[in-house]
Amino acid sequence: MSVPRRHHYIPRFLLRRFASRRDGKKSWIWQASKDGSVREVSTRDAAVETDFHGGADTGIEAALSEFETRFSIALSEIDQEATVKGREETLRQLIWTLAIRTRAVRDQFDRFIGDLLGAAANSFQSESGTRVLMKEIESRLPELLGPELTSLDSVGPQADSLLAQVQQMLESGLPQRVFFDTLGEEFREDSRLSQQGQLKGLARVIEIGGAPESFRPTGWEIFDFKDHEIVLGDGCIVATIADGQTASLLRPNGAWENIYLPISPSRVLAAGRENPPAPLADAINRASAELSVSQFFCSSASAAAPNLVSRIGQRAVILDEVDMQEMFADGWRERDNV
């Protein structure tokens, strides 16, 4: 029996819920991309990549398929009953699994490490400065990312490799700016380390049954909107933080207050530390586009408005430039105070 190698990083059952049209078991969806294109594609060919979840030996694709069956059934039941009652545990697992399995997360790790090294090239121009960088990465990165990400080994391979190569640079005498610029480009172009980290994280999620105990919303709601009004970003999840601003669920240190998952073109699943407030459709769509890496999906071409397409990729999923600048600034202040 052949093992499927075309892996959907957004589950196909969720894509089908945003279908623009159907013909028997076949379905299509509108895909709006960062390059400005908007085209209708088969859900079979949307958000898919060969061996995205590794080879058959990892067991991740097969395990996720079993998870997806439960998730799909739960959403179908919600469609019929319009309530989440009795399904909270399954939905908690659905949200967390979606948050860490997407292409957006893997691409953001690649960009994150590259951007981190780019900031280092601009900030650290001496051996003492580079040693501060190493110390900051070792001590501050886990703190900034938070226990939920670091406990899943999502960044371990990248950080270990980064530290080892920085140490080599200290011993080689290479010019710091040249080294950091070159190393940053290598991390951006080689996704193997990010894939390893993500697969380790997914394996851990599967091992614990879908979500860590530290991620446990207490309030749940279903919000309804007009037909074809809601889009699905390639990161799937939108969160809000304490000041009401939209952010990624993977924002450092578990800063989320409310979580929104579009589950159809007219319905959004919401979870929160308390009862989540009703979102505005425009705000959810903007955040979905901004937190996407390359594309979002919708059931109608009219939903892919040019001003929404132009927002794709404007927000960082993990750490943004301000976070990294603060990390380096703290390192310099510490060094200067010694």
Tab-separated table of N, CA and C in Angstrom, residues 1 57 122 135 158 191 225 233 292 308 331:
chain	number	residue	atom	x	y	z
A	1	MET	N	0.849	-1.198	0.000
A	1	MET	CA	0.000	0.000	0.000
A	1	MET	C	0.884	1.249	0.000
A	57	ASP	N	8.197	7.289	7.845
A	57	ASP	CA	8.780	6.832	9.106
A	57	ASP	C	8.467	7.757	10.269
A	122	ASN	N	23.999	44.383	12.133
A	122	ASN	CA	23.907	45.830	12.306
A	122	ASN	C	24.261	46.276	13.713
A	135	LYS	N	25.120	35.243	24.443
A	135	LYS	CA	24.502	35.170	25.770
A	135	LYS	C	23.026	35.505	25.697
A	158	GLN	N	17.480	25.077	15.390
A	158	GLN	CA	17.989	26.325	14.815
A	158	GLN	C	18.920	27.042	15.786
A	191	SER	N	15.576	25.352	4.534
A	191	SER	CA	14.470	25.156	5.475
A	191	SER	C	14.570	23.855	6.262
A	225	PHE	N	-21.585	35.465	10.489
A	225	PHE	CA	-21.425	36.635	9.638
A	225	PHE	C	-22.190	36.405	8.332
A	233	GLY	N	-6.722	32.648	6.509
A	233	GLY	CA	-5.309	32.895	6.247
A	233	GLY	C	-4.508	31.613	6.253
A	292	SER	N	-0.627	35.931	7.481
A	292	SER	CA	-0.306	34.920	6.479
A	292	SER	C	1.089	35.173	5.933
A	308	LEU	N	-7.030	43.954	0.711
A	308	LEU	CA	-6.784	42.843	1.622
A	308	LEU	C	-5.597	42.006	1.143
A	331	GLY	N	21.087	43.501	25.835
A	331	GLY	CA	22.441	42.960	25.906
A	331	GLY	C	23.496	44.046	25.991
